[in-house]
CSV table of C-alpha atoms in Angstrom, one decimal:
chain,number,residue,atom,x,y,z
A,1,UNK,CA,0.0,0.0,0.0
A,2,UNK,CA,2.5,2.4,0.7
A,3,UNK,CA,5.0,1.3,-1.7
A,4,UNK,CA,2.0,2.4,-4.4
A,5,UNK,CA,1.6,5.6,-2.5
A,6,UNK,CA,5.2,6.2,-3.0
A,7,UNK,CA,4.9,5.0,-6.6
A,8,UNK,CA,1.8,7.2,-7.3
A,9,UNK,CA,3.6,10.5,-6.1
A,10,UNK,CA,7.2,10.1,-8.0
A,11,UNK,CA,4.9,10.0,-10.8
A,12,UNK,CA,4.1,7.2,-13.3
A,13,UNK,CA,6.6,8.8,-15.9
A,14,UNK,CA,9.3,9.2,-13.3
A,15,UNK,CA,9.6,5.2,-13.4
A,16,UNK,CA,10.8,2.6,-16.6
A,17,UNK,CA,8.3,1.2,-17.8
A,18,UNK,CA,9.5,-2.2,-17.1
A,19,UNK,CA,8.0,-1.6,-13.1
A,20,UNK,CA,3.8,-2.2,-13.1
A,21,UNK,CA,1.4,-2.3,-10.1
A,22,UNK,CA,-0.2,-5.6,-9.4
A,23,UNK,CA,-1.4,-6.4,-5.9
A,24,UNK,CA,-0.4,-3.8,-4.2
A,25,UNK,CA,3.2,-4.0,-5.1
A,26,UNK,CA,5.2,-3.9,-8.0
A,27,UNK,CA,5.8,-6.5,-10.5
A,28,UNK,CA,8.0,-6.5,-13.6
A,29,UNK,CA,6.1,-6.4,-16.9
A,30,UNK,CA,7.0,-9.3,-19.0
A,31,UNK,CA,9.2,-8.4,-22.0
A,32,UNK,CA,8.2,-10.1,-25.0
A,33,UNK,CA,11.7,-11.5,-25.7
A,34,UNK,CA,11.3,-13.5,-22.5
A,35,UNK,CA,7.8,-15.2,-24.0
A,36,UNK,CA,8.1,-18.3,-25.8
A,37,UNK,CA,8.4,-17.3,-29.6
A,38,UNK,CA,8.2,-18.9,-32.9
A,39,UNK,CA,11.2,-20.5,-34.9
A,40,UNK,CA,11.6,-22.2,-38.1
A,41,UNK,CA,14.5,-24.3,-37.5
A,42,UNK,CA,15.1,-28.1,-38.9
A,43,UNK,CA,16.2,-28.9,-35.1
A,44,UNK,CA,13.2,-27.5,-33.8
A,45,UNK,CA,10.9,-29.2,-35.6
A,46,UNK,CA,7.2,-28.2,-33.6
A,47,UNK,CA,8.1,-24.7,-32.1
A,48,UNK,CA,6.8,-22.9,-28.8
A,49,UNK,CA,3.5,-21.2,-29.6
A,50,UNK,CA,1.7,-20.9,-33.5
A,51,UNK,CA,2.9,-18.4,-36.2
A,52,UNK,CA,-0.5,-16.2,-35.7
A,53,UNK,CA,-1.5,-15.2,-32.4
A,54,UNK,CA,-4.3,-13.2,-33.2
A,55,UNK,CA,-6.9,-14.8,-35.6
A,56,UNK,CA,-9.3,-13.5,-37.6
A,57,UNK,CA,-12.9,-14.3,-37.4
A,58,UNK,CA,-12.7,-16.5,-40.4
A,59,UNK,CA,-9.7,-18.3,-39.1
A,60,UNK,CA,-11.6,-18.6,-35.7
A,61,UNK,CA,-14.2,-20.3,-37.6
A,62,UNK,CA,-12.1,-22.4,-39.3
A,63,UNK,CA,-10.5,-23.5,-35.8
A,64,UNK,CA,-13.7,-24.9,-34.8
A,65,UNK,CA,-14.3,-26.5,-37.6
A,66,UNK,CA,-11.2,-28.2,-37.2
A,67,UNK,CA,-12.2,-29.7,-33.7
A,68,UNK,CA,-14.9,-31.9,-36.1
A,69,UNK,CA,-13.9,-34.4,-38.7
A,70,UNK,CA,-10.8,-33.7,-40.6
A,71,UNK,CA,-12.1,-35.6,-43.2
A,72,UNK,CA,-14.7,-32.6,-44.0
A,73,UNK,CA,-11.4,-30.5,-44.1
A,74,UNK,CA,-10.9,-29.0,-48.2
A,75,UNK,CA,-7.4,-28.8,-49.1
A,76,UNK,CA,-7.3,-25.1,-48.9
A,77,UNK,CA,-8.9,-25.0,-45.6
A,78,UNK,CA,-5.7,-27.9,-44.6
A,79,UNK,CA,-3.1,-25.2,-46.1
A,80,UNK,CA,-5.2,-21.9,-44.1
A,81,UNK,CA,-4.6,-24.0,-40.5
A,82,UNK,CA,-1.1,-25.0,-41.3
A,83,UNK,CA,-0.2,-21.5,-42.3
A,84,UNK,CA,-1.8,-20.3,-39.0
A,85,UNK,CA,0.3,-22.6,-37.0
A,86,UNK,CA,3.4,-22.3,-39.1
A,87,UNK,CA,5.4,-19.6,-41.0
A,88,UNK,CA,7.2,-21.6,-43.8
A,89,UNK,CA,7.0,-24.6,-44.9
A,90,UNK,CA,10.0,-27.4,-44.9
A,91,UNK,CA,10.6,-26.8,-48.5
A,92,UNK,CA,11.0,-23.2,-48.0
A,93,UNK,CA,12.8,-23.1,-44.9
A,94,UNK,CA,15.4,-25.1,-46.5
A,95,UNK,CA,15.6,-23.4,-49.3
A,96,UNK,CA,18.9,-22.1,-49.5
A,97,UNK,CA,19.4,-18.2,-50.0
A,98,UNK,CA,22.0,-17.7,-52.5
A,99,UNK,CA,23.6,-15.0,-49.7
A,100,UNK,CA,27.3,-16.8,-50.5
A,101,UNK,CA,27.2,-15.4,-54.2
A,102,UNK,CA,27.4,-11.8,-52.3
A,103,UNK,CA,29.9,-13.1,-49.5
A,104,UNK,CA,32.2,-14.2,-52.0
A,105,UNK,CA,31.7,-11.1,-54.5
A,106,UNK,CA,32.6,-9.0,-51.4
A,107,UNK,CA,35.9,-11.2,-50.7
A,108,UNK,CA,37.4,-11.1,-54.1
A,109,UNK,CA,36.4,-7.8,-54.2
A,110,UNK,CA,38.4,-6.6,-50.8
A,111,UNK,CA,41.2,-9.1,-52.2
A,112,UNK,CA,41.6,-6.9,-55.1
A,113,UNK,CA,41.4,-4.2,-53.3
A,114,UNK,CA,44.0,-5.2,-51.6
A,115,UNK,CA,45.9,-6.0,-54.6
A,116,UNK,CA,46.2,-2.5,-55.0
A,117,UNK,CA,47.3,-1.0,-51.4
A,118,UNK,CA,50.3,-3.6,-51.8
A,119,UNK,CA,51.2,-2.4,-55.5
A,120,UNK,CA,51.2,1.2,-53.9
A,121,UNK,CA,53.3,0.2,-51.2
A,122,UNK,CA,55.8,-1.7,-53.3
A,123,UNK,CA,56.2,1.8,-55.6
A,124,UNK,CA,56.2,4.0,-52.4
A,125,UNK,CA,56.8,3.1,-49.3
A,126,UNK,CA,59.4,0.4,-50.1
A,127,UNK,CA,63.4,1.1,-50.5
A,128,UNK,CA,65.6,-0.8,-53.3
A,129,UNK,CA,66.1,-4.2,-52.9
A,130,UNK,CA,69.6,-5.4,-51.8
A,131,UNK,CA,72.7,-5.4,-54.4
A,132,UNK,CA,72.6,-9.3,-54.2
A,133,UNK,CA,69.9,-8.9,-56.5
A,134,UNK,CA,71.3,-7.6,-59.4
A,135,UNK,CA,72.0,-9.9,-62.2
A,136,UNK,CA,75.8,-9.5,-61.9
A,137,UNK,CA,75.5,-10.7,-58.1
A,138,UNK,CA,73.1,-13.4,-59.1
A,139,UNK,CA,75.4,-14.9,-62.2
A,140,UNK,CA,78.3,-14.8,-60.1
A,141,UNK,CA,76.3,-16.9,-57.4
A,142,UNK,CA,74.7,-19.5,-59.9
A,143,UNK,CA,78.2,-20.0,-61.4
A,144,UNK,CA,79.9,-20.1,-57.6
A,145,UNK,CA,77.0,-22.8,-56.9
A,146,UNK,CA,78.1,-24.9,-60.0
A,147,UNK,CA,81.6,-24.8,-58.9
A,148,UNK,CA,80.5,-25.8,-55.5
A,149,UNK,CA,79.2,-29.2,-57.0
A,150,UNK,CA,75.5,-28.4,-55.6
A,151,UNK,CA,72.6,-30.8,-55.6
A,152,UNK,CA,75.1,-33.1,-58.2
A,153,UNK,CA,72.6,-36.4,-58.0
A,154,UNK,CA,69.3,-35.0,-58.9
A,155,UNK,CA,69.5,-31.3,-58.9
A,156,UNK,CA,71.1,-28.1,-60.4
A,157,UNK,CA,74.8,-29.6,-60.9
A,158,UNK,CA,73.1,-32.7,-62.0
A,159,UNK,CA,72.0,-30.5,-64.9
A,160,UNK,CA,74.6,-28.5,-66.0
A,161,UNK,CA,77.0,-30.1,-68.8
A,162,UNK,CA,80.4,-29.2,-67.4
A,163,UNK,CA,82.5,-30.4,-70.2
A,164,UNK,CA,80.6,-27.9,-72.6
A,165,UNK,CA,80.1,-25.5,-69.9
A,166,UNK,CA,76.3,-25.5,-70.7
A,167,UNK,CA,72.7,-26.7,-69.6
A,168,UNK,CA,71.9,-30.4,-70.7
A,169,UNK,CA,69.1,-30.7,-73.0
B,1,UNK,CA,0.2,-44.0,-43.5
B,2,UNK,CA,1.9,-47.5,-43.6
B,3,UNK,CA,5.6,-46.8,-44.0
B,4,UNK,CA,8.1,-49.4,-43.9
B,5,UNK,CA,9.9,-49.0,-40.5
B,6,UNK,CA,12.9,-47.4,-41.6
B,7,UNK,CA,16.8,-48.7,-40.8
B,8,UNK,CA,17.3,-48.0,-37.2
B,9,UNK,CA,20.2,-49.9,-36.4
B,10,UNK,CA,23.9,-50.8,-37.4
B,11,UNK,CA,24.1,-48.0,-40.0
B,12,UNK,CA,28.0,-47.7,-38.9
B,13,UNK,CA,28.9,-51.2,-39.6
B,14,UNK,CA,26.9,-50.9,-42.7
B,15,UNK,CA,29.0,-48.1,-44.0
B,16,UNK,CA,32.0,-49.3,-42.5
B,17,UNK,CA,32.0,-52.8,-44.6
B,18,UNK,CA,32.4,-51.0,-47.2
B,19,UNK,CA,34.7,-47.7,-46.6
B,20,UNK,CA,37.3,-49.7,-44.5
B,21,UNK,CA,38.1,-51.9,-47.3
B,22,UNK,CA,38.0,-48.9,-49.4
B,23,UNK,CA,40.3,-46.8,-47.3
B,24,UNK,CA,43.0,-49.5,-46.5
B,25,UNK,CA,42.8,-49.7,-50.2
B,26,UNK,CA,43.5,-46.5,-51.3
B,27,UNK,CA,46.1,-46.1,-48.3
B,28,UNK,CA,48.3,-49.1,-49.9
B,29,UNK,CA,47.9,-47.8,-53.5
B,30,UNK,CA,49.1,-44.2,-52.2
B,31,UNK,CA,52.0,-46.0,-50.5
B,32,UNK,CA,52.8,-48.0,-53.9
B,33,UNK,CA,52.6,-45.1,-55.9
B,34,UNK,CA,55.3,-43.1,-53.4
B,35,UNK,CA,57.7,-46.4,-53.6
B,36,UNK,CA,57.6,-46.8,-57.2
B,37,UNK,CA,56.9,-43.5,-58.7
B,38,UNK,CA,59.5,-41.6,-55.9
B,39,UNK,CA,61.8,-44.1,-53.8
B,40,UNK,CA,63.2,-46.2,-56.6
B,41,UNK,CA,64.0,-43.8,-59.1
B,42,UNK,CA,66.0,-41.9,-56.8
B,43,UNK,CA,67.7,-45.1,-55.5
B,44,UNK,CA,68.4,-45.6,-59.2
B,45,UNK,CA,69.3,-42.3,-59.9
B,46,UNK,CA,72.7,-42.2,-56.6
B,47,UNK,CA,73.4,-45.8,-57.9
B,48,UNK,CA,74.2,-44.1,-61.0
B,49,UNK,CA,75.8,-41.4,-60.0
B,50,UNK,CA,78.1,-42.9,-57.4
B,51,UNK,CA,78.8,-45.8,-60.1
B,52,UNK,CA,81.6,-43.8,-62.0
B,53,UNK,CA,82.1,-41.2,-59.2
B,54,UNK,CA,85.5,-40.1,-59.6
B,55,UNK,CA,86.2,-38.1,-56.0
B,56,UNK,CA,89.7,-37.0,-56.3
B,57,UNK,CA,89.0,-35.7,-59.9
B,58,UNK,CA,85.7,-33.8,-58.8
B,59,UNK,CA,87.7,-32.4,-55.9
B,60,UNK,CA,90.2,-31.1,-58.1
B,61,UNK,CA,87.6,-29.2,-60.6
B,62,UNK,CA,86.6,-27.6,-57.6
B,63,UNK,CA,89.9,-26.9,-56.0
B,64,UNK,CA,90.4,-24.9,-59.7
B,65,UNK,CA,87.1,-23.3,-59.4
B,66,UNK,CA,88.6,-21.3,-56.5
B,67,UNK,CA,85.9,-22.8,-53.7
B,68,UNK,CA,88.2,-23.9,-51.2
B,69,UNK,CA,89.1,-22.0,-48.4
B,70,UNK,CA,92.0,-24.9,-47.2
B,71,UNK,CA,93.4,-25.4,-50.8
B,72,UNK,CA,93.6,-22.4,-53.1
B,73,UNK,CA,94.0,-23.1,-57.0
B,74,UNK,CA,96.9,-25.3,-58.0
B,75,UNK,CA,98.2,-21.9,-60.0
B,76,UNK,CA,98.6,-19.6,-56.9
């Protein structure tokens, strides 16, 4: 009683809305997030509560014709009752969505993209590469690994001709 | 509605009677083809080298070439 006195004088705009009056004291107004709510999901195959909550009168009538003989049922009034209890069907909840022709547009695209920050920083932001890359430097090693006999059994001295002093065919 | 009652048990066996066979199968032939199309050539391929492997000759090309740190060129 008093804590509704107290409530009543702060003033009902004062408070979140989330705080209501019921008995005398106050009780949290239920969210609808924290209601059972409907899913079409393969794993969850008969969800909470139906698709439509509130029916119309003709779906009210068609409700209590469905507590007679199903048998009396047409084949459009079987469709209207499973599309009150259910959103989708199987066949279109499975469907697929055709959402990974977009994901992978947007990769190759940011790929690309990218394609051209690193030929910006190769012309830029990059010094000269090291002398040992000049084609002098890199003769003078090939030849110096040729001397050196490497790789003789199945790799690069393997294929050089040393008698002729050229590659073997 | 009389449907057969499906398949309910020894699914794995099943499958397994015939993948097992399957992958012990394809394990041997990928172990064949690494012996035969890898292994033996290149046992074939040191046989021959090391067949007429002259080592004092080889050492002496590269003695000339100037590689050797302990032996410098027979002309300095």
């Amino acid at each position: 009683m008093l804590a509704s006195r107290a409530l009543s004088l702060v003033g009902k705009r004062a408070i979140s809305t989330t705080v209501c009056l019921r008995g005398g004291h106050g009780v949290s107004k239920i969210e609808e997030y924290s209601l059972p709510s409907y899913i079409d999901r393969l794993d969850v195959p008969l969800p909470d509560v139906r698709y439509v909550t509130n029916l119309s009168p003709e779906q009210k009538a068609l409700k209590e014709k469905e507590k007679g003989s199903w048998a009396k049922l047409s084949i459009e009034e079987k469709m209207a009752l499973y599309r009150i209890s259910f959103e989708k069907s199987y066949a279109e909840m499975n469907k697929g969505t055709g959402e990974w022709k977009t994901i992978f547009a947007g990769i190759m695209f940011f790929v690309g993209f990218t394609g051209f920050i690193v030929a910006w920083q190769r012309k830029f932001v990059y010094g000269d590469v090291p002398q040992t890359f000049t084609s002098e430097w890199k003769e003078a090693e090939l030849q110096r690994m040729l001397d050196m006999r490497v790789n003789p059994v199945e790799g690069l001295s393997s294929k050089w001709d040393y008698e002729n002093k050229l590659w073997k065919k | 509605m009389s449907l057969p009652k499906p398949v309910m048990r020894g699914l794995l066996g099943k499958r397994l009677r015939l993948h097992l066979p399957l992958a012990f199968a394809f394990a041997l032939t990928c172990a064949a083809a690494v012996k035969f199309g890898v292994t033996e050539p290149r046992k074939r391929a040191y046989a021959e080298f090391y067949k007429n492997y002259d080592a004092t000759k080889e050492f002496n090309n590269m003695r000339e070439a100037g590689v050797f740190e302990s032996v410098r060129p027979s002309g300095e």
